[in-house]
GROMACS .gro file of C-alpha atoms in nm:
model
  361
    1SER     CA    1  27.081  -0.553  -4.282
    2TYR     CA    2  26.761  -0.605  -4.081
    3VAL     CA    3  26.678  -0.234  -4.098
    4ASP     CA    4  26.750  -0.232  -4.471
    5GLY     CA    5  26.513  -0.525  -4.509
    6LEU     CA    6  26.233  -0.327  -4.344
    7ARG     CA    7  26.301  -0.022  -4.558
    8GLU     CA    8  26.284  -0.232  -4.873
    9LEU     CA    9  25.916  -0.272  -4.785
   10ASP     CA   10  25.885   0.110  -4.773
   11ILE     CA   11  25.848   0.097  -4.395
   12ASP     CA   12  25.946   0.415  -4.214
   13VAL     CA   13  26.202   0.310  -3.950
   14ARG     CA   14  26.188   0.581  -3.685
   15PHE     CA   15  26.440   0.448  -3.432
   16THR     CA   16  26.619   0.126  -3.350
   17THR     CA   17  26.688  -0.020  -3.007
   18ARG     CA   18  27.000  -0.223  -2.947
   19TRP     CA   19  26.886  -0.334  -2.603
   20PHE     CA   20  26.569  -0.495  -2.739
   21ASN     CA   21  26.714  -0.578  -3.082
   22GLY     CA   22  26.419  -0.405  -3.243
   23ALA     CA   23  26.293  -0.111  -3.442
   24ILE     CA   24  26.019   0.147  -3.392
   25VAL     CA   25  25.843   0.182  -3.727
   26ASP     CA   26  25.551   0.362  -3.886
   27ALA     CA   27  25.379   0.122  -4.123
   28THR     CA   28  25.046   0.020  -4.273
   29ALA     CA   29  24.872  -0.304  -4.184
   30ASP     CA   30  24.979  -0.456  -4.516
   31GLN     CA   31  25.341  -0.356  -4.460
   32ILE     CA   32  25.336  -0.509  -4.113
   33SER     CA   33  25.191  -0.829  -4.259
   34ASP     CA   34  25.476  -0.842  -4.510
   35ALA     CA   35  25.736  -0.761  -4.245
   36SER     CA   36  25.607  -1.042  -4.025
   37GLN     CA   37  25.710  -1.289  -4.295
   38LEU     CA   38  26.073  -1.176  -4.295
   39PRO     CA   39  26.301  -1.442  -4.147
   40PHE     CA   40  26.463  -1.204  -3.898
   41VAL     CA   41  26.136  -1.066  -3.756
   42GLU     CA   42  26.051  -1.251  -3.438
   43SER     CA   43  25.744  -1.051  -3.330
   44VAL     CA   44  25.554  -0.729  -3.392
   45GLU     CA   45  25.396  -0.515  -3.122
   46TYR     CA   46  25.142  -0.240  -3.180
   47ILE     CA   47  25.243   0.061  -2.969
   48ALA     CA   48  25.053   0.365  -3.104
   49PRO     CA   49  24.798   0.460  -3.373
   50GLY     CA   50  24.944   0.617  -3.684
   51GLU     CA   51  25.155   0.924  -3.623
   52MET     CA   52  24.999   0.984  -3.283
   53ILE     CA   53  25.252   0.978  -3.004
   54LEU     CA   54  25.056   1.041  -2.696
   55PRO     CA   55  25.120   1.157  -2.340
   56GLY     CA   56  25.007   1.156  -1.984
   57GLY     CA   57  25.008   1.416  -1.711
   58ARG     CA   58  25.229   1.324  -1.418
   59LEU     CA   59  25.236   1.662  -1.247
   60LYS     CA   60  24.968   1.821  -1.038
   61GLU     CA   61  25.045   2.190  -1.026
   62ILE     CA   62  24.894   2.424  -0.770
   63ASN     CA   63  24.992   2.789  -0.780
   64SER     CA   64  24.801   2.893  -0.471
   65SER     CA   65  24.953   3.054  -0.165
   66ASN     CA   66  25.122   2.859   0.112
   67GLU     CA   67  25.130   2.915   0.484
   68ARG     CA   68  25.508   2.932   0.469
   69THR     CA   69  25.711   3.184   0.276
   70THR     CA   70  25.875   3.070  -0.046
   71GLU     CA   71  26.217   3.117   0.110
   72SER     CA   72  26.133   2.898   0.408
   73VAL     CA   73  25.999   2.618   0.187
   74ILE     CA   74  26.313   2.627  -0.028
   75GLU     CA   75  26.521   2.599   0.288
   76LEU     CA   76  26.304   2.317   0.424
   77GLN     CA   77  26.319   2.097   0.113
   78SER     CA   78  26.696   2.144   0.110
   79GLN     CA   79  26.732   2.062   0.479
   80MET     CA   80  26.540   1.736   0.439
   81LEU     CA   81  26.825   1.606   0.223
   82ASN     CA   82  27.112   1.796   0.389
   83ILE     CA   83  27.184   1.966   0.058
   84GLY     CA   84  27.331   2.277   0.219
   85GLU     CA   85  27.595   2.076   0.402
   86MET     CA   86  27.676   1.883   0.085
   87HIS     CA   87  27.721   2.204  -0.115
   88ASN     CA   88  27.928   2.365   0.161
   89ASP     CA   89  28.162   2.067   0.139
   90GLY     CA   90  28.209   2.141  -0.232
   91PHE     CA   91  27.993   1.865  -0.376
   92GLU     CA   92  27.747   2.009  -0.628
   93GLY     CA   93  27.760   1.733  -0.888
   94GLN     CA   94  28.083   1.830  -1.063
   95GLY     CA   95  28.193   1.559  -1.304
   96ILE     CA   96  27.865   1.366  -1.284
   97LEU     CA   97  27.657   1.321  -1.601
   98ILE     CA   98  27.279   1.313  -1.551
   99ALA     CA   99  27.022   1.232  -1.819
  100VAL     CA  100  26.675   1.379  -1.772
  101MET     CA  101  26.378   1.217  -1.949
  102ASP     CA  102  26.062   1.425  -1.964
  103ALA     CA  103  25.800   1.605  -2.173
  104GLY     CA  104  25.997   1.915  -2.277
  105TYR     CA  105  26.212   2.197  -2.144
  106PRO     CA  106  26.053   2.522  -2.267
  107ASN     CA  107  26.268   2.832  -2.228
  108VAL     CA  108  26.542   2.650  -2.036
  109ASN     CA  109  26.793   2.790  -2.286
  110SER     CA  110  26.683   3.146  -2.206
  111ASN     CA  111  26.568   3.118  -1.844
  112PRO     CA  112  26.815   3.301  -1.612
  113TYR     CA  113  26.790   3.020  -1.357
  114PHE     CA  114  26.979   2.798  -1.603
  115SER     CA  115  27.214   3.047  -1.767
  116HIS     CA  116  27.515   2.911  -1.577
  117LEU     CA  117  27.470   2.574  -1.747
  118PHE     CA  118  27.507   2.718  -2.095
  119ALA     CA  119  27.789   2.954  -1.998
  120SER     CA  120  27.996   2.656  -1.883
  121GLY     CA  121  27.881   2.396  -2.138
  122GLN     CA  122  27.705   2.173  -1.885
  123VAL     CA  123  27.421   2.077  -2.121
  124ARG     CA  124  27.607   1.812  -2.319
  125ASP     CA  125  27.336   1.668  -2.542
  126THR     CA  126  26.970   1.725  -2.626
  127TYR     CA  127  26.717   1.528  -2.828
  128ASN     CA  128  26.343   1.527  -2.877
  129PHE     CA  129  26.261   1.168  -2.970
  130ILE     CA  130  25.898   1.247  -3.044
  131ARG     CA  131  25.974   1.520  -3.296
  132ASP     CA  132  26.304   1.364  -3.412
  133THR     CA  133  26.504   1.682  -3.359
  134SER     CA  134  26.778   1.802  -3.128
  135TYR     CA  135  26.567   2.099  -3.017
  136VAL     CA  136  26.407   2.036  -2.677
  137TYR     CA  137  26.330   2.386  -2.551
  138SER     CA  138  25.956   2.376  -2.619
  139ASP     CA  139  25.652   2.156  -2.548
  140HIS     CA  140  25.526   2.077  -2.196
  141GLU     CA  141  25.689   2.267  -1.908
  142HIS     CA  142  25.690   1.963  -1.680
  143GLY     CA  143  26.051   1.891  -1.777
  144ALA     CA  144  26.163   2.248  -1.718
  145ILE     CA  145  26.012   2.246  -1.369
  146ILE     CA  146  26.164   1.918  -1.256
  147PHE     CA  147  26.498   2.018  -1.412
  148SER     CA  148  26.504   2.327  -1.190
  149LEU     CA  149  26.500   2.113  -0.875
  150MET     CA  150  26.840   1.978  -0.980
  151ALA     CA  151  27.007   2.235  -1.200
  152ALA     CA  152  26.880   2.587  -1.125
  153ASP     CA  153  27.113   2.842  -0.966
  154PHE     CA  154  26.994   3.202  -0.963
  155ASN     CA  155  26.868   3.471  -0.729
  156GLY     CA  156  26.893   3.261  -0.413
  157TYR     CA  157  26.739   2.946  -0.557
  158THR     CA  158  26.982   2.656  -0.603
  159GLY     CA  159  26.901   2.305  -0.718
  160THR     CA  160  27.057   1.997  -0.566
  161ALA     CA  161  27.324   1.951  -0.838
  162PRO     CA  162  27.381   2.283  -1.018
  163LYS     CA  163  27.730   2.191  -1.135
  164ALA     CA  164  27.655   1.850  -1.284
  165ASP     CA  165  27.654   1.793  -1.660
  166TYR     CA  166  27.321   1.717  -1.823
  167LEU     CA  167  27.158   1.536  -2.114
  168LEU     CA  168  26.805   1.663  -2.185
  169TYR     CA  169  26.577   1.420  -2.367
  170THR     CA  170  26.209   1.457  -2.456
  171THR     CA  171  26.041   1.117  -2.440
  172GLU     CA  172  25.691   1.209  -2.320
  173ASP     CA  173  25.437   1.401  -2.528
  174GLY     CA  174  25.250   1.647  -2.309
  175ARG     CA  175  24.986   1.761  -2.557
  176PHE     CA  176  24.716   1.511  -2.462
  177ASP     CA  177  24.570   1.361  -2.146
  178PHE     CA  178  24.609   1.001  -2.261
  179GLU     CA  179  24.896   0.789  -2.386
  180TYR     CA  180  25.019   0.482  -2.566
  181ARG     CA  181  25.298   0.238  -2.497
  182ILE     CA  182  25.522   0.404  -2.754
  183GLU     CA  183  25.643   0.642  -2.483
  184GLU     CA  184  25.807   0.354  -2.302
  185TYR     CA  185  26.005   0.292  -2.620
  186TRP     CA  186  26.101   0.658  -2.658
  187TRP     CA  187  26.238   0.631  -2.304
  188THR     CA  188  26.430   0.318  -2.400
  189VAL     CA  189  26.605   0.466  -2.704
  190ALA     CA  190  26.683   0.779  -2.500
  191ALA     CA  191  26.839   0.563  -2.229
  192GLU     CA  192  27.051   0.391  -2.494
  193ARG     CA  193  27.170   0.729  -2.620
  194ALA     CA  194  27.251   0.834  -2.264
  195ASP     CA  195  27.442   0.510  -2.211
  196SER     CA  196  27.645   0.584  -2.525
  197ALA     CA  197  27.732   0.923  -2.378
  198GLY     CA  198  27.866   0.765  -2.060
  199VAL     CA  199  27.581   0.873  -1.834
  200ASP     CA  200  27.605   0.815  -1.459
  201ILE     CA  201  27.246   0.885  -1.352
  202ILE     CA  202  26.914   0.871  -1.539
  203THR     CA  203  26.625   1.049  -1.371
  204SER     CA  204  26.266   1.062  -1.490
  205SER     CA  205  25.950   1.188  -1.326
  206LEU     CA  206  25.744   0.959  -1.545
  207GLY     CA  207  25.552   0.642  -1.479
  208TYR     CA  208  25.323   0.406  -1.667
  209TYR     CA  209  25.053   0.147  -1.615
  210ASP     CA  210  24.732   0.274  -1.784
  211PHE     CA  211  24.696   0.342  -2.158
  212GLU     CA  212  24.431   0.468  -2.399
  213ASP     CA  213  24.420   0.124  -2.557
  214PRO     CA  214  24.320  -0.112  -2.272
  215ALA     CA  215  24.508  -0.398  -2.435
  216MET     CA  216  24.832  -0.212  -2.359
  217SER     CA  217  24.755  -0.146  -1.991
  218TYR     CA  218  24.930  -0.332  -1.712
  219ALA     CA  219  24.780  -0.501  -1.408
  220THR     CA  220  24.907  -0.474  -1.051
  221GLU     CA  221  25.049  -0.825  -1.078
  222ASP     CA  222  25.280  -0.688  -1.351
  223LEU     CA  223  25.457  -0.473  -1.089
  224ASN     CA  224  25.748  -0.713  -1.071
  225GLY     CA  225  26.029  -0.514  -1.233
  226THR     CA  226  26.048  -0.733  -1.542
  227THR     CA  227  25.714  -0.709  -1.726
  228SER     CA  228  25.672  -0.354  -1.856
  229VAL     CA  229  25.885  -0.222  -2.141
  230ILE     CA  230  26.023   0.067  -1.937
  231SER     CA  231  26.101  -0.158  -1.642
  232LYS     CA  232  26.296  -0.394  -1.864
  233ALA     CA  233  26.492  -0.099  -2.006
  234THR     CA  234  26.557   0.038  -1.657
  235GLY     CA  235  26.688  -0.300  -1.550
  236ILE     CA  236  26.927  -0.308  -1.845
  237ALA     CA  237  27.048   0.045  -1.765
  238SER     CA  238  27.115  -0.061  -1.407
  239SER     CA  239  27.310  -0.367  -1.523
  240LYS     CA  240  27.538  -0.133  -1.718
  241GLY     CA  241  27.632   0.061  -1.403
  242ILE     CA  242  27.384   0.349  -1.441
  243LEU     CA  243  27.190   0.457  -1.134
  244THR     CA  244  26.829   0.520  -1.232
  245VAL     CA  245  26.599   0.745  -1.030
  246SER     CA  246  26.220   0.746  -1.081
  247SER     CA  247  25.923   0.916  -0.925
  248ALA     CA  248  25.703   0.665  -0.744
  249GLY     CA  249  25.380   0.797  -0.895
  250ASN     CA  250  25.079   0.999  -0.780
  251GLU     CA  251  24.831   0.714  -0.741
  252GLY     CA  252  24.833   0.677  -0.363
  253ASN     CA  253  24.479   0.807  -0.323
  254LYS     CA  254  24.347   0.652  -0.645
  255GLU     CA  255  24.224   0.308  -0.739
  256TRP     CA  256  24.563   0.187  -0.863
  257GLU     CA  257  24.732   0.303  -0.540
  258TYR     CA  258  25.071   0.140  -0.603
  259VAL     CA  259  25.395   0.267  -0.757
  260ASN     CA  260  25.406   0.302  -1.134
  261MET     CA  261  25.652   0.138  -1.371
  262PRO     CA  262  25.957   0.160  -1.365
  263ALA     CA  263  25.949   0.232  -0.991
  264ASP     CA  264  25.899  -0.144  -0.949
  265VAL     CA  265  26.253  -0.230  -1.066
  266PRO     CA  266  26.464  -0.372  -0.778
  267ASN     CA  267  26.778  -0.171  -0.858
  268ASN     CA  268  26.592   0.150  -0.938
  269LEU     CA  269  26.581   0.427  -0.678
  270SER     CA  270  26.211   0.510  -0.661
  271VAL     CA  271  26.120   0.829  -0.480
  272GLY     CA  272  25.796   0.912  -0.302
  273ALA     CA  273  25.671   1.245  -0.172
  274VAL     CA  274  25.632   1.383   0.178
  275ASP     CA  275  25.487   1.711   0.302
  276GLU     CA  276  25.663   1.976   0.508
  277ASN     CA  277  25.621   1.763   0.822
  278GLY     CA  278  25.784   1.457   0.667
  279THR     CA  279  25.452   1.276   0.639
  280ARG     CA  280  25.367   1.083   0.323
  281ALA     CA  281  25.166   1.297   0.085
  282VAL     CA  282  24.825   1.136   0.029
  283PHE     CA  283  24.884   1.115  -0.346
  284SER     CA  284  25.224   0.948  -0.318
  285SER     CA  285  25.210   0.591  -0.453
  286ILE     CA  286  25.279   0.309  -0.212
  287GLY     CA  287  25.426  -0.039  -0.215
  288PRO     CA  288  25.499  -0.317  -0.196
  289THR     CA  289  25.545  -0.440  -0.551
  290ALA     CA  290  25.366  -0.751  -0.674
  291ASP     CA  291  25.665  -0.965  -0.579
  292GLY     CA  292  25.695  -0.812  -0.232
  293LYS     CA  293  25.972  -0.556  -0.278
  294LEU     CA  294  25.969  -0.253  -0.051
  295LYS     CA  295  25.889   0.053  -0.261
  296PRO     CA  296  25.935   0.344  -0.282
  297ASP     CA  297  26.296   0.343  -0.163
  298VAL     CA  298  26.320   0.695  -0.022
  299MET     CA  299  26.108   1.008   0.012
  300ALA     CA  300  26.163   1.380  -0.038
  301MET     CA  301  25.957   1.699  -0.031
  302GLY     CA  302  25.690   1.674  -0.299
  303ALA     CA  303  25.380   1.833  -0.147
  304GLY     CA  304  25.414   2.205  -0.203
  305ALA     CA  305  25.778   2.195  -0.312
  306VAL     CA  306  25.915   2.507  -0.479
  307GLY     CA  307  26.034   2.484  -0.837
  308VAL     CA  308  26.096   2.721  -1.126
  309SER     CA  309  25.830   2.758  -1.396
  310SER     CA  310  25.910   2.795  -1.765
  311SER     CA  311  25.838   3.167  -1.722
  312ALA     CA  312  26.114   3.196  -1.460
  313ALA     CA  313  25.877   3.224  -1.162
  314LEU     CA  314  25.909   3.040  -0.831
  315ARG     CA  315  25.595   2.837  -0.767
  316TYR     CA  316  25.463   2.558  -0.547
  317TYR     CA  317  25.412   2.216  -0.701
  318TRP     CA  318  25.260   1.890  -0.581
  319GLY     CA  319  25.373   1.548  -0.706
  320THR     CA  320  25.638   1.281  -0.678
  321SER     CA  321  25.768   1.451  -0.991
  322MET     CA  322  25.913   1.711  -0.757
  323SER     CA  323  26.081   1.473  -0.516
  324ALA     CA  324  26.265   1.252  -0.768
  325PRO     CA  325  26.491   1.522  -0.920
  326GLN     CA  326  26.589   1.649  -0.576
  327VAL     CA  327  26.711   1.301  -0.486
  328ALA     CA  328  26.883   1.261  -0.824
  329GLY     CA  329  27.089   1.571  -0.747
  330LEU     CA  330  27.166   1.436  -0.401
  331VAL     CA  331  27.290   1.115  -0.563
  332ALA     CA  332  27.515   1.319  -0.794
  333GLY     CA  333  27.680   1.498  -0.502
  334ILE     CA  334  27.731   1.178  -0.306
  335TRP     CA  335  27.877   0.997  -0.607
  336GLN     CA  336  28.110   1.291  -0.665
  337ALA     CA  337  28.226   1.259  -0.305
  338TYR     CA  338  28.266   0.879  -0.324
  339PRO     CA  339  28.353   0.806  -0.689
  340TRP     CA  340  28.474   0.453  -0.617
  341LEU     CA  341  28.124   0.331  -0.533
  342ASN     CA  342  27.935   0.136  -0.798
  343ASN     CA  343  27.566   0.200  -0.858
  344GLY     CA  344  27.453  -0.100  -0.654
  345ARG     CA  345  27.651  -0.006  -0.345
  346LEU     CA  346  27.546   0.357  -0.375
  347LEU     CA  347  27.181   0.255  -0.398
  348GLN     CA  348  27.219   0.041  -0.086
  349LEU     CA  349  27.377   0.326   0.110
  350LEU     CA  350  27.104   0.568   0.004
  351ARG     CA  351  26.830   0.330   0.113
  352ASN     CA  352  27.001   0.278   0.449
  353SER     CA  353  27.033   0.653   0.506
  354GLY     CA  354  26.657   0.708   0.519
  355ASP     CA  355  26.529   0.820   0.860
  356GLN     CA  356  26.294   0.517   0.867
  357ALA     CA  357  26.536   0.270   0.711
  358THR     CA  358  26.518   0.043   1.013
  359ARG     CA  359  26.138   0.068   1.051
  360PRO     CA  360  25.984   0.122   0.706
  361ASN     CA  361  25.606   0.134   0.673
   0.00000   0.00000   0.00000
């Protein structure tokens, strides 16, 4: 009835969110003024101008050569997480449902590195929340690259969870180099859809704090796990038994320096990046959070990691975007092996398994 009340004012209701008891709408200033007078409208938040749904780049891509061979780097990033041993024991994510939130998955449906997924029906649901369509195999290749770290399996390259089931959701618009808070809401409604599908793990190599409209931007004191929209949504997902995995952010050598939202959420597994020597990559965001929580939780190879491009080529990439999906696949294999664990206990065990768990810095 609330949605009907908005539509009676000729307001375009794009999506609704159960978790926030709200609606994402496209409306004029006069329509918003009228809607504000409705008895069931508690508040109105401006989240983007007009039809613009804007993005932000989270991935720094470098296609230059590397001192190591591609094969040796693939082996190294796998060894850091003991993926080979996990796969040899038969745990490749079977029976685990993972939702991926990103900026698009161009050519994933035709890329040979992912053909096994479609042959066995492992891609269970897709939706592009920006374009309001189920087709996700276009737009920015960031999603296709990070997806390969988990799901690829072709020609000697195997992701960390090639036999898991997947939900592919586009929540980030990669066309522009700036963004608005609306993307946090796209993430939220995507997480609700994933929850409805019975998702086990949500992974996203996305993070927020700075927006085109300064009034929307967050301050470092907001890094408390409960202030930003996406952090609130991540907390709700966690309370429902979902294990969320997020990249820590690439601000370690920038003015902001700290982890992005939602990496500040206590029960979120935030993942930083190390180089081939296990040393923190200079760009990898640091902690602690504003309320003193140790973040990121774990680290994985993210400086010169090998992923699959949308054109089916193996390339080197730099960013915590690369490390998060590797760990998400690791989580899938571990949860498959120990299905009686809840998300909180699993998160605790993962944190304690880090090589510096007893002496974090």
